[in-house]
JSON list of C-alpha atoms in Angstrom, two decimals:
[
{"chain": "U", "resi": 1, "resn": "MET", "atom": "CA", "xyz": [152.38, 116.15, 167.02]},
{"chain": "U", "resi": 2, "resn": "LEU", "atom": "CA", "xyz": [152.96, 112.46, 167.71]},
{"chain": "U", "resi": 3, "resn": "GLU", "atom": "CA", "xyz": [151.52, 111.51, 164.33]},
{"chain": "U", "resi": 4, "resn": "HIS", "atom": "CA", "xyz": [153.76, 114.06, 162.60]},
{"chain": "U", "resi": 5, "resn": "ASN", "atom": "CA", "xyz": [156.84, 112.66, 164.38]},
{"chain": "U", "resi": 6, "resn": "GLN", "atom": "CA", "xyz": [155.88, 109.12, 163.36]},
{"chain": "U", "resi": 7, "resn": "GLN", "atom": "CA", "xyz": [155.43, 110.20, 159.74]},
{"chain": "U", "resi": 8, "resn": "ALA", "atom": "CA", "xyz": [158.77, 112.00, 159.78]},
{"chain": "U", "resi": 9, "resn": "ALA", "atom": "CA", "xyz": [160.47, 108.94, 161.29]},
{"chain": "U", "resi": 10, "resn": "ALA", "atom": "CA", "xyz": [158.88, 106.70, 158.66]},
{"chain": "U", "resi": 11, "resn": "ARG", "atom": "CA", "xyz": [160.02, 109.04, 155.88]},
{"chain": "U", "resi": 12, "resn": "ILE", "atom": "CA", "xyz": [163.56, 109.13, 157.26]},
{"chain": "U", "resi": 13, "resn": "ALA", "atom": "CA", "xyz": [163.63, 105.32, 157.43]},
{"chain": "U", "resi": 14, "resn": "GLU", "atom": "CA", "xyz": [162.39, 105.13, 153.83]},
{"chain": "U", "resi": 15, "resn": "LEU", "atom": "CA", "xyz": [165.07, 107.57, 152.67]},
{"chain": "U", "resi": 16, "resn": "GLU", "atom": "CA", "xyz": [167.78, 105.66, 154.55]},
{"chain": "U", "resi": 17, "resn": "GLU", "atom": "CA", "xyz": [166.68, 102.44, 152.81]},
{"chain": "U", "resi": 18, "resn": "ARG", "atom": "CA", "xyz": [166.76, 104.14, 149.41]},
{"chain": "U", "resi": 19, "resn": "LEU", "atom": "CA", "xyz": [170.20, 105.57, 150.10]},
{"chain": "U", "resi": 20, "resn": "GLN", "atom": "CA", "xyz": [171.49, 102.16, 151.15]},
{"chain": "U", "resi": 21, "resn": "ARG", "atom": "CA", "xyz": [170.14, 100.58, 147.94]},
{"chain": "U", "resi": 22, "resn": "LEU", "atom": "CA", "xyz": [171.84, 103.28, 145.88]},
{"chain": "U", "resi": 23, "resn": "GLU", "atom": "CA", "xyz": [175.13, 102.80, 147.71]},
{"chain": "U", "resi": 24, "resn": "ASP", "atom": "CA", "xyz": [174.89, 99.01, 147.30]},
{"chain": "U", "resi": 25, "resn": "THR", "atom": "CA", "xyz": [174.12, 99.39, 143.60]},
{"chain": "U", "resi": 26, "resn": "GLU", "atom": "CA", "xyz": [177.11, 101.69, 143.15]},
{"chain": "U", "resi": 27, "resn": "GLN", "atom": "CA", "xyz": [179.41, 99.21, 144.89]},
{"chain": "U", "resi": 28, "resn": "ILE", "atom": "CA", "xyz": [178.18, 96.44, 142.59]},
{"chain": "U", "resi": 29, "resn": "LYS", "atom": "CA", "xyz": [178.79, 98.61, 139.53]},
{"chain": "U", "resi": 30, "resn": "GLN", "atom": "CA", "xyz": [182.32, 99.39, 140.70]},
{"chain": "U", "resi": 31, "resn": "LEU", "atom": "CA", "xyz": [183.04, 95.71, 141.39]},
{"chain": "U", "resi": 32, "resn": "LYS", "atom": "CA", "xyz": [181.70, 94.70, 137.98]},
{"chain": "U", "resi": 33, "resn": "ALA", "atom": "CA", "xyz": [183.79, 97.38, 136.26]},
{"chain": "U", "resi": 34, "resn": "ARG", "atom": "CA", "xyz": [186.95, 96.24, 138.08]},
{"chain": "U", "resi": 35, "resn": "TYR", "atom": "CA", "xyz": [186.26, 92.61, 137.19]},
{"chain": "U", "resi": 36, "resn": "PHE", "atom": "CA", "xyz": [185.86, 93.29, 133.46]},
{"chain": "U", "resi": 37, "resn": "ARG", "atom": "CA", "xyz": [188.80, 95.72, 133.38]},
{"chain": "U", "resi": 38, "resn": "PHE", "atom": "CA", "xyz": [190.97, 93.00, 134.96]},
{"chain": "U", "resi": 39, "resn": "VAL", "atom": "CA", "xyz": [189.65, 90.47, 132.40]},
{"chain": "U", "resi": 40, "resn": "ASP", "atom": "CA", "xyz": [190.52, 92.86, 129.57]},
{"chain": "U", "resi": 41, "resn": "GLU", "atom": "CA", "xyz": [193.99, 93.39, 131.03]},
{"chain": "U", "resi": 42, "resn": "LYS", "atom": "CA", "xyz": [194.37, 89.67, 131.89]},
{"chain": "U", "resi": 43, "resn": "LYS", "atom": "CA", "xyz": [195.15, 90.47, 135.51]},
{"chain": "U", "resi": 44, "resn": "TRP", "atom": "CA", "xyz": [194.23, 87.07, 136.92]},
{"chain": "U", "resi": 45, "resn": "THR", "atom": "CA", "xyz": [195.61, 87.65, 140.41]},
{"chain": "U", "resi": 46, "resn": "GLU", "atom": "CA", "xyz": [193.61, 90.85, 140.75]},
{"chain": "U", "resi": 47, "resn": "ILE", "atom": "CA", "xyz": [190.48, 89.03, 139.57]},
{"chain": "U", "resi": 48, "resn": "GLY", "atom": "CA", "xyz": [191.04, 86.38, 142.22]},
{"chain": "U", "resi": 49, "resn": "ASN", "atom": "CA", "xyz": [191.37, 89.07, 144.85]},
{"chain": "U", "resi": 50, "resn": "LEU", "atom": "CA", "xyz": [187.87, 90.33, 144.02]},
{"chain": "U", "resi": 51, "resn": "PHE", "atom": "CA", "xyz": [186.35, 87.09, 145.35]},
{"chain": "U", "resi": 52, "resn": "THR", "atom": "CA", "xyz": [185.81, 86.35, 149.01]},
{"chain": "U", "resi": 53, "resn": "ALA", "atom": "CA", "xyz": [187.52, 83.33, 150.55]},
{"chain": "U", "resi": 54, "resn": "ASP", "atom": "CA", "xyz": [184.16, 81.55, 150.82]},
{"chain": "U", "resi": 55, "resn": "ALA", "atom": "CA", "xyz": [183.02, 82.28, 147.25]},
{"chain": "U", "resi": 56, "resn": "GLY", "atom": "CA", "xyz": [181.60, 79.39, 145.27]},
{"chain": "U", "resi": 57, "resn": "MET", "atom": "CA", "xyz": [182.03, 78.69, 141.58]},
{"chain": "U", "resi": 58, "resn": "VAL", "atom": "CA", "xyz": [180.53, 76.09, 139.27]},
{"chain": "U", "resi": 59, "resn": "SER", "atom": "CA", "xyz": [181.73, 75.87, 135.67]},
{"chain": "U", "resi": 60, "resn": "GLN", "atom": "CA", "xyz": [180.39, 73.44, 133.09]},
{"chain": "U", "resi": 61, "resn": "GLY", "atom": "CA", "xyz": [178.68, 71.46, 135.85]},
{"chain": "U", "resi": 62, "resn": "GLN", "atom": "CA", "xyz": [181.84, 71.06, 137.92]},
{"chain": "U", "resi": 63, "resn": "ASP", "atom": "CA", "xyz": [181.96, 72.58, 141.39]},
{"chain": "U", "resi": 64, "resn": "PHE", "atom": "CA", "xyz": [185.14, 74.52, 142.07]},
{"chain": "U", "resi": 65, "resn": "SER", "atom": "CA", "xyz": [183.98, 75.95, 145.39]},
{"chain": "U", "resi": 66, "resn": "TYR", "atom": "CA", "xyz": [186.78, 74.19, 147.24]},
{"chain": "U", "resi": 67, "resn": "LEU", "atom": "CA", "xyz": [189.32, 76.47, 145.56]},
{"chain": "U", "resi": 68, "resn": "GLY", "atom": "CA", "xyz": [188.30, 79.69, 147.26]},
{"chain": "U", "resi": 69, "resn": "GLY", "atom": "CA", "xyz": [188.48, 83.25, 146.05]},
{"chain": "U", "resi": 70, "resn": "ALA", "atom": "CA", "xyz": [192.16, 83.76, 145.28]},
{"chain": "U", "resi": 71, "resn": "ASP", "atom": "CA", "xyz": [192.43, 80.63, 143.12]},
{"chain": "U", "resi": 72, "resn": "TYR", "atom": "CA", "xyz": [189.52, 81.68, 140.92]},
{"chain": "U", "resi": 73, "resn": "GLY", "atom": "CA", "xyz": [191.66, 84.24, 139.14]},
{"chain": "U", "resi": 74, "resn": "LYS", "atom": "CA", "xyz": [194.16, 81.56, 138.15]},
{"chain": "U", "resi": 75, "resn": "MET", "atom": "CA", "xyz": [191.36, 79.25, 137.06]},
{"chain": "U", "resi": 76, "resn": "ILE", "atom": "CA", "xyz": [189.75, 81.98, 134.95]},
{"chain": "U", "resi": 77, "resn": "GLY", "atom": "CA", "xyz": [193.15, 82.78, 133.42]},
{"chain": "U", "resi": 78, "resn": "ASP", "atom": "CA", "xyz": [193.69, 79.10, 132.61]},
{"chain": "U", "resi": 79, "resn": "LEU", "atom": "CA", "xyz": [190.25, 78.89, 130.97]},
{"chain": "U", "resi": 80, "resn": "VAL", "atom": "CA", "xyz": [190.62, 82.10, 128.99]},
{"chain": "U", "resi": 81, "resn": "GLY", "atom": "CA", "xyz": [194.29, 81.62, 128.24]},
{"chain": "U", "resi": 82, "resn": "LYS", "atom": "CA", "xyz": [195.66, 83.79, 125.48]},
{"chain": "U", "resi": 83, "resn": "THR", "atom": "CA", "xyz": [192.27, 84.61, 124.02]},
{"chain": "U", "resi": 84, "resn": "VAL", "atom": "CA", "xyz": [192.14, 88.12, 122.62]},
{"chain": "U", "resi": 85, "resn": "MET", "atom": "CA", "xyz": [189.82, 90.13, 124.82]},
{"chain": "U", "resi": 86, "resn": "ALA", "atom": "CA", "xyz": [187.25, 92.37, 123.16]},
{"chain": "U", "resi": 87, "resn": "ASN", "atom": "CA", "xyz": [186.90, 95.24, 125.62]},
{"chain": "U", "resi": 88, "resn": "THR", "atom": "CA", "xyz": [184.31, 93.67, 127.85]},
{"chain": "U", "resi": 89, "resn": "SER", "atom": "CA", "xyz": [184.49, 96.64, 130.21]},
{"chain": "U", "resi": 90, "resn": "ARG", "atom": "CA", "xyz": [182.65, 99.29, 128.27]},
{"chain": "U", "resi": 91, "resn": "LEU", "atom": "CA", "xyz": [181.88, 100.95, 131.57]},
{"chain": "U", "resi": 92, "resn": "ILE", "atom": "CA", "xyz": [184.47, 103.27, 132.96]},
{"chain": "U", "resi": 93, "resn": "ALA", "atom": "CA", "xyz": [183.86, 103.08, 136.66]},
{"chain": "U", "resi": 94, "resn": "LYS", "atom": "CA", "xyz": [184.46, 106.18, 138.66]},
{"chain": "U", "resi": 95, "resn": "ARG", "atom": "CA", "xyz": [184.30, 106.87, 142.33]},
{"chain": "U", "resi": 96, "resn": "ILE", "atom": "CA", "xyz": [182.72, 110.20, 143.18]},
{"chain": "U", "resi": 97, "resn": "MET", "atom": "CA", "xyz": [185.15, 111.96, 145.50]},
{"chain": "U", "resi": 98, "resn": "SER", "atom": "CA", "xyz": [183.12, 115.11, 146.07]},
{"chain": "U", "resi": 99, "resn": "GLY", "atom": "CA", "xyz": [180.57, 117.26, 144.31]},
{"chain": "U", "resi": 100, "resn": "LYS", "atom": "CA", "xyz": [183.30, 118.39, 141.87]},
{"chain": "U", "resi": 101, "resn": "SER", "atom": "CA", "xyz": [185.68, 115.47, 141.46]},
{"chain": "U", "resi": 102, "resn": "ALA", "atom": "CA", "xyz": [185.78, 111.78, 140.59]},
{"chain": "U", "resi": 103, "resn": "ALA", "atom": "CA", "xyz": [188.53, 109.20, 140.15]},
{"chain": "U", "resi": 104, "resn": "GLN", "atom": "CA", "xyz": [188.69, 106.15, 137.88]},
{"chain": "U", "resi": 105, "resn": "ILE", "atom": "CA", "xyz": [188.80, 102.89, 139.81]}
]
């Protein structure tokens, strides 16, 4: 009985780890989709808001980490400028709301 309980506990722990990895992967996919949608739409403020305050960024060998998250959007906008965007967000990210519904993010 003890061995069975230990095996069951180990299996539950394994499943919880797998679930956490899947949830983390989904969050990354949603973040990536938002980022590229904002690039396509040239929403620089929204891009900046995706970064944490302690985010670091290095571009062309120059460290811009002192700027912090919110200023990255402006910097990216300044770098990209009026360049025509070519639909970099081929993914349409959706959040699963229930077994029967989803919403675009």
